């Protein structure tokens, strides 16, 4: 039985003359045949600019036999006077189009379409092609017109043997069979004659509006926070996306405006680089920019030691370890501050603002508050999210704070992304009601790591192409650095470079490929998660939570591991429930 497209009830066909033909083709041809019924086409005809429309009654396709066009003509009486075709009606003879010319024109139109859409990879010389006229209600006598042949006329008496008649028509158009290769046949069928056509709205057009609305919400939260500026020591605990870094930056600027030498210190190097850039490029803080110092803790410690001429390495030798950073570095920083003070090169600050405080060890707090802070009771602001701790076990700041402030509302993400993200750690979502609902996060399931790489590249091409997402709006986040992941050998996509520097990304030089830990504290309009296998020491559920919360407007996850897939499946279910 042939594959009929569309597969419909023959009795419902618009033209009753096509019903017996439809049934005969469906029931008598083998399942290797694909039959397209009532196939319309539109194209410039004979090189002219204007479009010409046509419709083939039936298009028969077979990987070995080729392409055959059928033109069906019904009626009681049809005759040809040697020049024109007539059908008898109650009003007398009525002329109609030559069915053989119609079939011929449909055939050439479809062959031209195939050549164009295949990029010349399927040409008419590659397959047998022809046409035939079917007269389902009539027989004929006499000789057919000069531009026809008995082999391509299928009359009423042939219908019980339609399969044989079709094969005779195919043979009439060739001296030798020409079978299409499997890939070429699929191209003919699915890319040329039955291509997928989907109307969609590019996400790029909606990103700016959603991002502006989220920024407005964050600024509203900042206005509420200003009431705490009367306190010198404040701990701000906030969920991901609650605007902690934004508020920390505002507090740093406020301290500097008051004439205080102020240190902004965080854990993440990329976050520190981003804050540095904000400070350097803001023309409104020219008068007090010199009072600001922005560093991540590791760079701060190294630069202090170098400035004081102190050797920065473990006492026992070897490479720096986490134990070295937690236990020995605070003492080295204290020595450096004392040495610089004796050299009349003071390195202390009037106020300190700490972002990502959940990642600071107890020793680091000692170095900041006992060595780097000018006055023992000087201003200290700490911003943290216990759920984003890189250490696994949270170490609360050993500081006596005058006030504690909790930011419970996510203002970075759309409602759907926020709901999905909190579900990763089974947290209770608290989403700003005015936040845009946003697009449902996408999950692409890969069968193997190699398959997931293909899906990642496919998504990147789609986002940068038809979705109109710009490189600086898009970040690709995985468990490992690019050099150690599946994109290690990929340098560009659609002519757009893949970069590992957040500064280069912000300058629009390419799409950023980074890790959840490196991108912590930062954000992108669109985030594509990749290389998601199973959880381990270097990529925990907390890291997946961080990665998901980096996306402001659109989140896409490509997963090939069971553990990550189950977690993200549950997250998407939570997102779908978010109205």
Coordinates of C-alpha atoms in Angstrom, one line a residue:
X1 CA 0.0 0.0 0.0
X2 CA 1.4 3.4 -1.0
X3 CA 2.0 6.2 1.4
X4 CA -0.6 8.8 0.6
X5 CA 0.0 12.5 1.5
X6 CA -2.4 13.7 2.6
X7 CA -3.9 10.5 4.0
X8 CA -7.6 11.3 3.7
X9 CA -11.0 9.6 3.2
X10 CA -11.2 9.4 -0.7
X11 CA -15.0 10.0 -0.6
X12 CA -14.2 13.5 0.9
X13 CA -12.1 14.6 -2.1
X14 CA -13.2 17.8 -3.8
X15 CA -13.1 16.3 -7.3
X16 CA -15.0 13.1 -7.6
X17 CA -13.0 12.1 -10.7
X18 CA -9.9 11.8 -8.4
X19 CA -11.5 9.4 -5.9
X20 CA -11.1 6.1 -7.9
X21 CA -7.5 7.2 -8.9
X22 CA -6.6 7.9 -5.2
X23 CA -8.0 4.5 -4.2
X24 CA -6.2 2.6 -7.0
X25 CA -2.9 4.2 -6.3
X26 CA -3.2 3.7 -2.5
X27 CA -4.2 0.1 -2.7
X28 CA -2.2 -1.2 -5.7
X29 CA 1.2 0.5 -5.4
X30 CA 3.9 -0.8 -3.0
X31 CA 4.8 0.9 0.2
X32 CA 8.0 2.2 -1.4
X33 CA 5.8 4.7 -3.3
X34 CA 5.0 8.1 -1.9
X35 CA 2.0 9.8 -3.5
X36 CA 1.4 13.5 -3.1
X37 CA -2.2 14.4 -3.9
X38 CA -3.3 17.8 -5.2
X39 CA 0.2 19.2 -5.0
X40 CA 0.3 23.0 -5.5
X41 CA 3.3 25.0 -6.7
X42 CA 4.2 28.7 -7.3
X43 CA 7.2 30.0 -9.2
X44 CA 8.4 32.3 -11.9
X45 CA 7.6 30.7 -15.2
X46 CA 10.1 30.5 -18.1
X47 CA 12.5 33.0 -16.4
X48 CA 9.9 35.7 -16.1
X49 CA 9.6 37.8 -13.0
X50 CA 5.9 37.3 -12.3
X51 CA 4.8 34.2 -10.3
X52 CA 2.9 31.5 -12.0
X53 CA 0.8 29.0 -10.1
X54 CA -0.1 25.4 -10.8
X55 CA -1.3 22.2 -9.2
X56 CA -0.4 18.6 -10.0
X57 CA -3.3 16.2 -9.3
X58 CA -0.9 13.4 -8.3
X59 CA 2.9 13.3 -7.8
X60 CA 4.3 9.8 -7.6
X61 CA 7.8 9.3 -6.1
X62 CA 9.9 6.1 -5.9
X63 CA 13.6 5.8 -5.0
X64 CA 14.3 3.5 -7.9
X65 CA 11.7 4.4 -10.5
X66 CA 11.8 8.2 -10.1
X67 CA 9.0 10.9 -10.4
X68 CA 5.8 10.7 -12.4
X69 CA 3.1 13.4 -12.6
X70 CA -0.5 12.4 -13.2
X71 CA -3.1 14.7 -14.6
X72 CA -6.7 13.5 -14.0
X73 CA -9.6 14.3 -16.3
X74 CA -13.1 13.1 -15.5
X75 CA -16.4 13.6 -17.4
X76 CA -18.8 11.8 -19.6
X77 CA -17.3 12.7 -23.0
X78 CA -13.9 14.2 -23.9
X79 CA -12.7 14.7 -27.4
X80 CA -9.7 16.2 -29.3
X81 CA -10.2 17.7 -32.7
X82 CA -6.6 17.5 -33.6
X83 CA -5.8 20.9 -32.1
X84 CA -8.0 21.6 -29.1
X85 CA -9.7 19.6 -26.2
X86 CA -13.5 19.8 -25.5
X87 CA -15.8 18.5 -22.9
X88 CA -19.5 18.1 -23.7
X89 CA -21.8 20.0 -21.3
X90 CA -25.5 20.8 -21.2
X91 CA -24.7 24.2 -22.7
X92 CA -22.7 22.5 -25.5
X93 CA -19.0 21.8 -26.1
X94 CA -16.6 23.6 -23.7
X95 CA -12.9 23.9 -24.4
X96 CA -10.4 23.1 -21.6
X97 CA -6.7 23.0 -21.2
X98 CA -4.7 20.3 -22.9
X99 CA -4.1 17.7 -20.1
X100 CA -0.8 16.5 -21.5
X101 CA 0.5 20.1 -21.6
X102 CA -0.7 20.6 -18.1
X103 CA 1.1 17.5 -16.9
X104 CA 4.2 18.5 -18.8
X105 CA 4.2 22.0 -17.3
X106 CA 3.7 20.6 -13.7
X107 CA 6.6 18.2 -14.3
X108 CA 9.1 20.9 -15.4
X109 CA 8.0 23.2 -12.6
X110 CA 8.7 20.5 -10.0
X111 CA 12.0 19.6 -11.5
X112 CA 13.1 23.2 -11.4
X113 CA 12.0 23.5 -7.8
X114 CA 14.0 20.3 -7.0
X115 CA 17.1 21.7 -8.7
X116 CA 16.9 25.0 -6.9
X117 CA 16.1 23.7 -3.4
X118 CA 18.7 21.0 -3.5
X119 CA 21.4 23.5 -4.6
X120 CA 21.9 21.5 -7.8
X121 CA 22.6 18.3 -6.0
X122 CA 19.4 16.7 -7.5
X123 CA 19.0 17.4 -11.2
X124 CA 16.5 16.1 -13.7
X125 CA 19.2 13.9 -15.3
X126 CA 19.6 12.1 -11.9
X127 CA 16.2 10.4 -11.9
X128 CA 13.6 9.1 -14.3
X129 CA 10.8 11.7 -14.7
X130 CA 7.7 11.9 -16.8
X131 CA 4.0 12.4 -16.8
X132 CA 0.7 10.6 -17.7
X133 CA -2.9 11.5 -18.1
X134 CA -5.6 9.5 -16.3
X135 CA -9.2 9.2 -17.6
X136 CA -10.9 7.3 -14.8
X137 CA -14.4 7.4 -16.2
X138 CA -13.7 6.9 -19.9
X139 CA -12.0 4.6 -22.5
X140 CA -10.6 6.0 -25.8
X141 CA -10.3 5.0 -29.4
X142 CA -8.1 6.3 -32.2
X143 CA -4.6 7.5 -32.1
X144 CA -3.5 9.9 -29.3
X145 CA -2.3 13.4 -30.3
X146 CA 1.2 13.7 -31.6
X147 CA 2.5 15.0 -28.2
X148 CA 1.0 12.0 -26.4
X149 CA 1.5 8.2 -26.4
X150 CA -0.6 5.3 -25.4
X151 CA 1.9 4.4 -22.7
X152 CA 1.1 7.6 -20.8
X153 CA -2.7 7.3 -21.1
X154 CA -4.4 5.5 -18.3
X155 CA -8.1 5.0 -18.9
X156 CA -11.0 3.4 -17.1
X157 CA -10.1 -0.1 -18.2
X158 CA -6.6 0.3 -16.8
X159 CA -7.7 1.2 -13.2
X160 CA -7.9 -2.5 -12.0
X161 CA -4.3 -2.8 -13.1
X162 CA -3.1 0.6 -12.0
X163 CA 0.2 -0.7 -10.7
X164 CA 1.1 -2.2 -14.1
X165 CA -0.1 1.0 -15.9
X166 CA 2.2 3.1 -13.7
X167 CA 5.2 0.9 -14.3
X168 CA 4.5 1.1 -18.1
X169 CA 4.4 4.9 -17.9
X170 CA 7.7 5.0 -16.0
X171 CA 9.3 2.7 -18.6
X172 CA 8.1 4.9 -21.4
X173 CA 10.2 7.8 -20.1
X174 CA 13.6 6.0 -20.0
X175 CA 15.9 3.6 -21.8
X176 CA 17.6 2.5 -18.6
X177 CA 16.6 2.7 -14.9
X178 CA 18.3 5.4 -12.8
X179 CA 17.9 4.9 -9.0
X180 CA 18.5 7.8 -6.7
X181 CA 20.9 7.4 -3.8
X182 CA 19.2 7.1 -0.5
X183 CA 20.4 10.6 0.7
X184 CA 19.4 12.2 -2.6
X185 CA 15.9 10.6 -2.4
X186 CA 15.4 11.9 1.1
X187 CA 16.6 15.3 -0.1
X188 CA 14.1 15.2 -3.0
X189 CA 11.3 14.3 -0.7
X190 CA 11.9 16.2 2.5
X191 CA 13.9 19.2 1.5
X192 CA 12.6 19.9 -2.0
X193 CA 9.0 18.8 -2.3
X194 CA 7.9 18.5 1.4
X195 CA 10.2 20.9 3.3
X196 CA 9.3 21.8 6.8
X197 CA 8.0 25.4 7.1
X198 CA 7.5 26.8 10.5
X199 CA 6.4 30.4 11.3
X200 CA 8.0 31.6 14.5
X201 CA 8.8 34.8 16.4
X202 CA 12.6 35.3 16.8
X203 CA 13.5 35.5 20.5
X204 CA 16.0 38.3 19.8
X205 CA 13.2 40.8 19.2
X206 CA 11.8 40.2 22.7
X207 CA 15.0 40.2 24.7
X208 CA 15.6 43.9 25.1
X209 CA 12.0 44.6 26.3
X210 CA 12.2 41.8 28.9
X211 CA 15.7 42.8 30.0
X212 CA 14.6 46.5 30.4
X213 CA 11.6 45.4 32.5
X214 CA 13.8 43.3 34.8
X215 CA 16.2 46.2 35.2
X216 CA 13.4 48.4 36.3
X217 CA 12.5 45.9 39.0
X218 CA 16.0 45.7 40.2
X219 CA 16.2 49.5 40.5
X220 CA 13.0 49.5 42.5
X221 CA 14.6 47.0 44.9
X222 CA 17.6 49.4 45.2
X223 CA 15.3 52.2 46.3
X224 CA 13.9 50.1 49.1
X225 CA 17.5 49.1 50.2
X226 CA 18.6 52.7 50.5
X227 CA 16.9 52.9 53.9
X228 CA 19.6 50.7 55.4
X229 CA 22.4 53.1 54.5
X230 CA 22.3 54.5 58.0
X231 CA 23.8 51.3 59.3
X232 CA 27.6 50.7 59.1
X233 CA 27.5 46.9 59.1
X234 CA 24.9 45.1 57.1
X235 CA 24.5 41.5 56.0
X236 CA 22.4 41.1 52.9
X237 CA 21.2 37.5 52.2
X238 CA 19.5 37.2 48.9
X239 CA 18.3 34.5 46.5
X240 CA 19.9 34.3 43.0
X241 CA 18.7 37.1 40.8
X242 CA 17.6 39.3 43.7
X243 CA 20.1 42.1 42.6
X244 CA 22.8 41.6 45.3
X245 CA 25.7 42.6 43.0
X246 CA 23.8 45.6 41.7
X247 CA 23.0 46.7 45.3
X248 CA 26.6 46.0 46.4
X249 CA 27.9 48.3 43.6
X250 CA 25.5 51.0 44.6
X251 CA 26.7 50.8 48.2
X252 CA 30.4 51.0 47.0
X253 CA 29.6 54.1 45.1
X254 CA 27.7 55.6 48.0
X255 CA 30.7 55.1 50.3
X256 CA 33.1 56.6 47.8
X257 CA 30.8 59.7 47.4
X258 CA 31.2 60.2 51.1
X259 CA 34.9 60.4 50.7
X260 CA 35.7 56.9 52.0
X261 CA 38.5 54.8 50.5
X262 CA 36.3 51.8 49.6
X263 CA 37.2 48.2 48.7
X264 CA 34.8 46.0 46.6
X265 CA 36.0 42.4 46.9
X266 CA 34.5 39.2 45.6
X267 CA 35.4 35.6 44.8
X268 CA 34.9 35.5 41.1
X269 CA 37.6 37.0 38.9
X270 CA 35.2 37.6 36.0
X271 CA 32.7 39.4 38.3
X272 CA 35.5 41.7 39.6
X273 CA 36.5 42.5 36.0
X274 CA 32.9 43.4 35.2
X275 CA 32.6 45.7 38.2
X276 CA 36.0 47.3 37.3
X277 CA 34.6 48.0 33.9
X278 CA 31.4 49.6 35.3
X279 CA 33.5 51.8 37.5
X280 CA 35.9 52.8 34.7
X281 CA 33.2 53.6 32.2
X282 CA 30.8 55.5 34.4
X283 CA 31.3 59.3 33.6
X284 CA 29.2 60.2 36.7
X285 CA 31.8 59.1 39.2
X286 CA 34.8 60.9 37.9
X287 CA 35.2 63.0 41.1
X288 CA 35.6 60.0 43.4
X289 CA 36.7 57.1 41.1
X290 CA 40.2 57.2 42.7
X291 CA 38.7 56.2 46.0
X292 CA 37.4 52.9 44.6
X293 CA 39.4 49.6 44.5
X294 CA 37.7 46.5 42.9
X295 CA 39.4 43.1 43.2
X296 CA 38.6 39.5 43.6
X297 CA 40.1 38.1 46.8
X298 CA 42.9 36.0 45.1
X299 CA 44.2 39.0 43.0
X300 CA 44.0 41.2 46.1
X301 CA 46.2 38.9 48.1
X302 CA 48.7 38.4 45.3
X303 CA 49.0 42.2 44.6
X304 CA 49.4 43.0 48.3
X305 CA 52.2 40.5 48.7
X306 CA 54.0 41.7 45.5
X307 CA 53.7 45.4 46.6
X308 CA 55.3 44.5 50.0
X309 CA 58.0 42.3 48.5
X310 CA 56.7 39.2 50.3
X311 CA 57.1 35.8 48.6
X312 CA 53.7 34.5 47.8
X313 CA 53.9 30.7 48.1
X314 CA 53.1 27.9 50.5
X315 CA 55.6 27.6 53.4
X316 CA 56.2 24.0 52.6
X317 CA 56.7 24.7 48.9
X318 CA 54.8 23.3 46.0
X319 CA 51.7 24.7 44.3
X320 CA 49.1 26.7 46.1
X321 CA 46.2 24.6 47.5
X322 CA 42.9 25.5 49.0
X323 CA 44.5 24.9 52.4
X324 CA 47.2 27.4 51.5
X325 CA 44.6 30.0 50.5
X326 CA 42.4 29.4 53.6
X327 CA 45.1 29.2 56.3
X328 CA 48.4 30.8 55.1
X329 CA 47.2 33.6 52.8
X330 CA 45.5 35.7 55.6
X331 CA 48.7 35.8 57.5
X332 CA 50.7 36.8 54.4
X333 CA 48.1 39.6 53.8
X334 CA 48.6 40.8 57.4
X335 CA 52.4 40.9 56.9
X336 CA 52.0 42.8 53.6
X337 CA 49.7 45.4 55.2
X338 CA 52.1 46.0 58.1
X339 CA 55.1 46.2 55.7
X340 CA 53.4 48.7 53.5
X341 CA 52.3 50.8 56.5
X342 CA 55.9 51.0 57.7
X343 CA 57.0 52.0 54.2
X344 CA 54.3 54.8 54.4
X345 CA 52.3 53.1 51.6
X346 CA 49.1 52.5 53.4
X347 CA 46.9 49.7 51.9
X348 CA 43.9 50.0 54.2
X349 CA 40.4 51.1 53.5
X350 CA 37.7 53.1 55.2
X351 CA 34.9 50.8 54.1
X352 CA 34.7 47.3 52.6
X353 CA 31.9 45.7 50.6
X354 CA 32.1 41.9 50.1
X355 CA 30.1 40.2 47.3
X356 CA 29.8 36.4 47.1
X357 CA 30.4 36.3 50.8
X358 CA 29.3 32.7 51.1
X359 CA 32.6 31.7 49.4
X360 CA 34.9 33.5 51.8
X361 CA 36.7 31.4 54.5
X362 CA 36.9 32.5 58.1
X363 CA 40.6 33.4 57.6
X364 CA 39.7 35.7 54.7
X365 CA 37.3 37.6 56.9
X366 CA 40.1 38.0 59.5
X367 CA 42.4 39.5 56.8
X368 CA 39.7 41.9 55.6
X369 CA 38.4 43.1 59.0
X370 CA 41.5 43.0 61.1
X371 CA 44.2 44.0 58.5
X372 CA 42.6 45.8 55.6
X373 CA 40.0 47.8 57.4
X374 CA 41.4 51.1 58.8
X375 CA 39.1 51.3 61.8
X376 CA 38.3 48.1 63.7
X377 CA 34.6 49.1 63.7
X378 CA 34.6 50.5 60.2
X379 CA 31.7 49.9 57.7
X380 CA 31.4 46.4 56.3
X381 CA 28.7 45.3 54.0
X382 CA 28.4 41.6 53.0
X383 CA 26.2 40.2 50.2
X384 CA 25.6 36.4 50.0
X385 CA 23.5 33.5 48.9
X386 CA 24.0 30.3 50.9
X387 CA 22.7 28.3 48.0
X388 CA 25.5 29.4 45.7
X389 CA 28.4 28.3 48.0
X390 CA 31.4 26.8 46.1
X391 CA 32.6 25.2 49.4
X392 CA 29.5 23.1 49.8
X393 CA 29.3 23.9 53.5
X394 CA 28.5 27.6 54.2
X395 CA 30.7 29.6 56.5
X396 CA 28.9 32.6 57.8
X397 CA 30.9 35.9 58.2
X398 CA 32.3 36.2 61.8
X399 CA 31.2 39.8 61.9
X400 CA 28.7 41.4 64.3
X401 CA 26.3 43.1 61.9
X402 CA 24.0 46.0 62.9
X403 CA 21.3 44.8 60.5
X404 CA 20.5 41.8 58.4
X405 CA 18.4 42.2 55.3
X406 CA 16.9 39.4 53.2
X407 CA 16.2 39.7 49.5
X408 CA 13.6 37.1 48.8
X409 CA 12.4 38.2 45.4
X410 CA 14.1 37.2 42.1
X411 CA 14.3 40.2 39.9
X412 CA 16.8 39.0 37.3
X413 CA 15.0 36.1 35.6
X414 CA 11.6 35.8 33.9
X415 CA 9.0 34.0 36.0
X416 CA 9.5 30.7 34.1
X417 CA 13.3 30.7 34.5
X418 CA 13.0 31.6 38.1
X419 CA 10.6 28.8 38.8
X420 CA 12.8 26.3 37.0
X421 CA 16.0 27.4 38.8
X422 CA 14.6 27.2 42.3
X423 CA 13.2 23.8 41.6
X424 CA 16.8 22.5 41.0
X425 CA 17.5 22.9 44.7
X426 CA 13.9 22.3 45.8
X427 CA 13.7 26.0 47.0
X428 CA 10.5 27.9 47.4
X429 CA 10.2 30.3 44.5
X430 CA 9.5 33.9 45.4
X431 CA 9.0 35.7 42.1
X432 CA 8.2 39.4 41.5
X433 CA 4.7 39.5 40.2
X434 CA 5.5 42.3 37.7
X435 CA 8.3 40.2 36.2
X436 CA 7.6 39.1 32.6
X437 CA 6.5 35.4 32.3
X438 CA 9.0 34.8 29.5
X439 CA 9.6 31.9 27.2
X440 CA 9.5 28.3 28.5
X441 CA 13.0 27.0 29.0
X442 CA 14.1 24.4 26.4
X443 CA 15.4 20.9 27.1
X444 CA 17.2 19.0 24.4
X445 CA 17.9 15.4 25.2
X446 CA 21.0 13.8 23.6
X447 CA 21.6 10.1 23.4
X448 CA 25.4 10.4 23.6
X449 CA 28.0 13.1 24.3
X450 CA 28.8 13.3 20.6
X451 CA 25.1 13.7 19.9
X452 CA 24.8 16.5 22.4
X453 CA 27.7 18.4 20.8
X454 CA 25.8 18.3 17.5
X455 CA 22.7 19.6 19.3
X456 CA 24.7 22.4 20.9
X457 CA 26.1 23.6 17.6
X458 CA 22.6 23.3 16.0
X459 CA 21.1 25.5 18.7
X460 CA 23.9 28.1 18.4
X461 CA 23.4 28.3 14.7
X462 CA 19.7 28.8 15.2
X463 CA 20.1 31.5 17.9
X464 CA 22.7 33.4 16.0
X465 CA 20.8 33.0 12.7
X466 CA 17.1 33.0 12.5
X467 CA 16.5 33.9 16.2
X468 CA 18.5 37.1 15.7
X469 CA 20.4 36.8 19.1
X470 CA 23.6 38.9 19.2
X471 CA 26.8 37.4 20.5
X472 CA 26.9 39.6 23.5
X473 CA 23.4 38.4 24.5
X474 CA 24.5 34.8 24.6
X475 CA 26.6 32.8 27.0
X476 CA 27.3 29.0 26.8
X477 CA 27.9 27.5 30.3
X478 CA 29.2 24.0 31.1
X479 CA 30.9 22.1 33.9
X480 CA 34.4 22.5 32.6
X481 CA 36.4 25.2 30.8
X482 CA 36.0 25.3 27.0
X483 CA 39.4 23.6 26.5
X484 CA 38.3 20.6 28.5
X485 CA 34.7 20.3 27.1
X486 CA 33.1 19.1 23.9
X487 CA 33.5 22.5 22.2
X488 CA 37.3 22.4 22.6
X489 CA 38.0 22.2 18.9
X490 CA 35.2 24.6 17.8
X491 CA 36.5 28.1 17.2
X492 CA 33.4 29.7 15.6
X493 CA 29.8 29.1 14.7
X494 CA 28.2 30.8 11.7
X495 CA 31.3 33.0 11.5
X496 CA 30.9 34.1 15.1
X497 CA 34.0 33.3 17.3
X498 CA 33.6 31.4 20.5
X499 CA 35.5 33.3 23.2
X500 CA 36.5 32.5 26.8
X501 CA 37.1 36.1 28.0
X502 CA 34.1 37.8 29.5
X503 CA 35.6 41.2 28.5
X504 CA 35.9 40.1 24.9
X505 CA 32.3 38.9 25.1
X506 CA 31.1 42.2 26.5
X507 CA 32.8 43.9 23.6
X508 CA 30.8 41.9 21.2
X509 CA 33.8 39.9 19.9
X510 CA 32.0 36.6 20.1
X511 CA 29.9 34.1 22.1
X512 CA 31.2 33.4 25.6
X513 CA 31.9 29.8 26.5
X514 CA 32.5 29.5 30.3
X515 CA 31.7 27.6 33.5
X516 CA 29.0 28.0 36.1
X517 CA 31.6 28.9 38.7
X518 CA 33.4 31.5 36.5
X519 CA 30.1 33.1 35.5
X520 CA 28.7 33.3 39.0
X521 CA 27.6 36.8 39.8
X522 CA 27.2 37.6 36.1
X523 CA 24.2 37.3 33.8
X524 CA 23.3 37.0 30.1
X525 CA 20.0 37.4 28.2
X526 CA 20.3 33.9 26.8
X527 CA 22.1 31.0 28.4
X528 CA 22.8 27.7 26.7
X529 CA 23.9 24.9 29.1
X530 CA 26.0 22.1 27.6
X531 CA 28.0 19.0 28.6
X532 CA 25.4 18.2 31.2
X533 CA 26.1 14.5 32.2
X534 CA 26.0 13.5 35.8
X535 CA 26.7 15.4 39.0
X536 CA 30.1 15.2 40.6
X537 CA 32.7 17.0 42.7
X538 CA 33.3 19.7 40.1
X539 CA 29.7 20.1 39.1
X540 CA 27.1 19.8 41.8
X541 CA 23.4 20.6 41.9
X542 CA 24.4 24.0 43.3
X543 CA 26.4 24.6 40.2
X544 CA 23.5 23.8 38.0
X545 CA 21.3 26.1 40.0
X546 CA 23.9 28.9 39.5
X547 CA 24.1 28.2 35.8
X548 CA 20.3 28.3 35.4
X549 CA 19.9 31.6 37.3
X550 CA 22.4 33.3 35.0
X551 CA 19.7 33.4 32.2
X552 CA 17.6 36.5 32.2
X553 CA 15.2 35.8 29.2
X554 CA 15.9 32.4 27.7
X555 CA 17.4 29.2 29.1
X556 CA 18.3 26.2 27.0
X557 CA 19.8 23.0 28.3
X558 CA 21.4 20.2 26.3
X559 CA 21.6 17.1 28.4
X560 CA 23.1 13.6 27.9
X561 CA 23.3 12.4 31.5
X562 CA 20.6 10.7 33.5
X563 CA 21.0 12.7 36.7
X564 CA 21.0 16.1 35.1
X565 CA 18.1 15.1 32.8
X566 CA 15.9 14.1 35.7
X567 CA 16.7 17.3 37.6
X568 CA 16.0 19.5 34.6
X569 CA 12.8 17.6 33.7
X570 CA 11.5 18.4 37.2
X571 CA 12.6 22.0 36.8
X572 CA 10.8 22.4 33.5
X573 CA 7.6 20.9 35.1
X574 CA 7.8 23.6 37.8
X575 CA 8.4 26.2 35.1
X576 CA 5.3 25.1 33.1
X577 CA 3.2 25.4 36.2
X578 CA 4.3 29.1 36.5
X579 CA 1.6 31.2 34.9

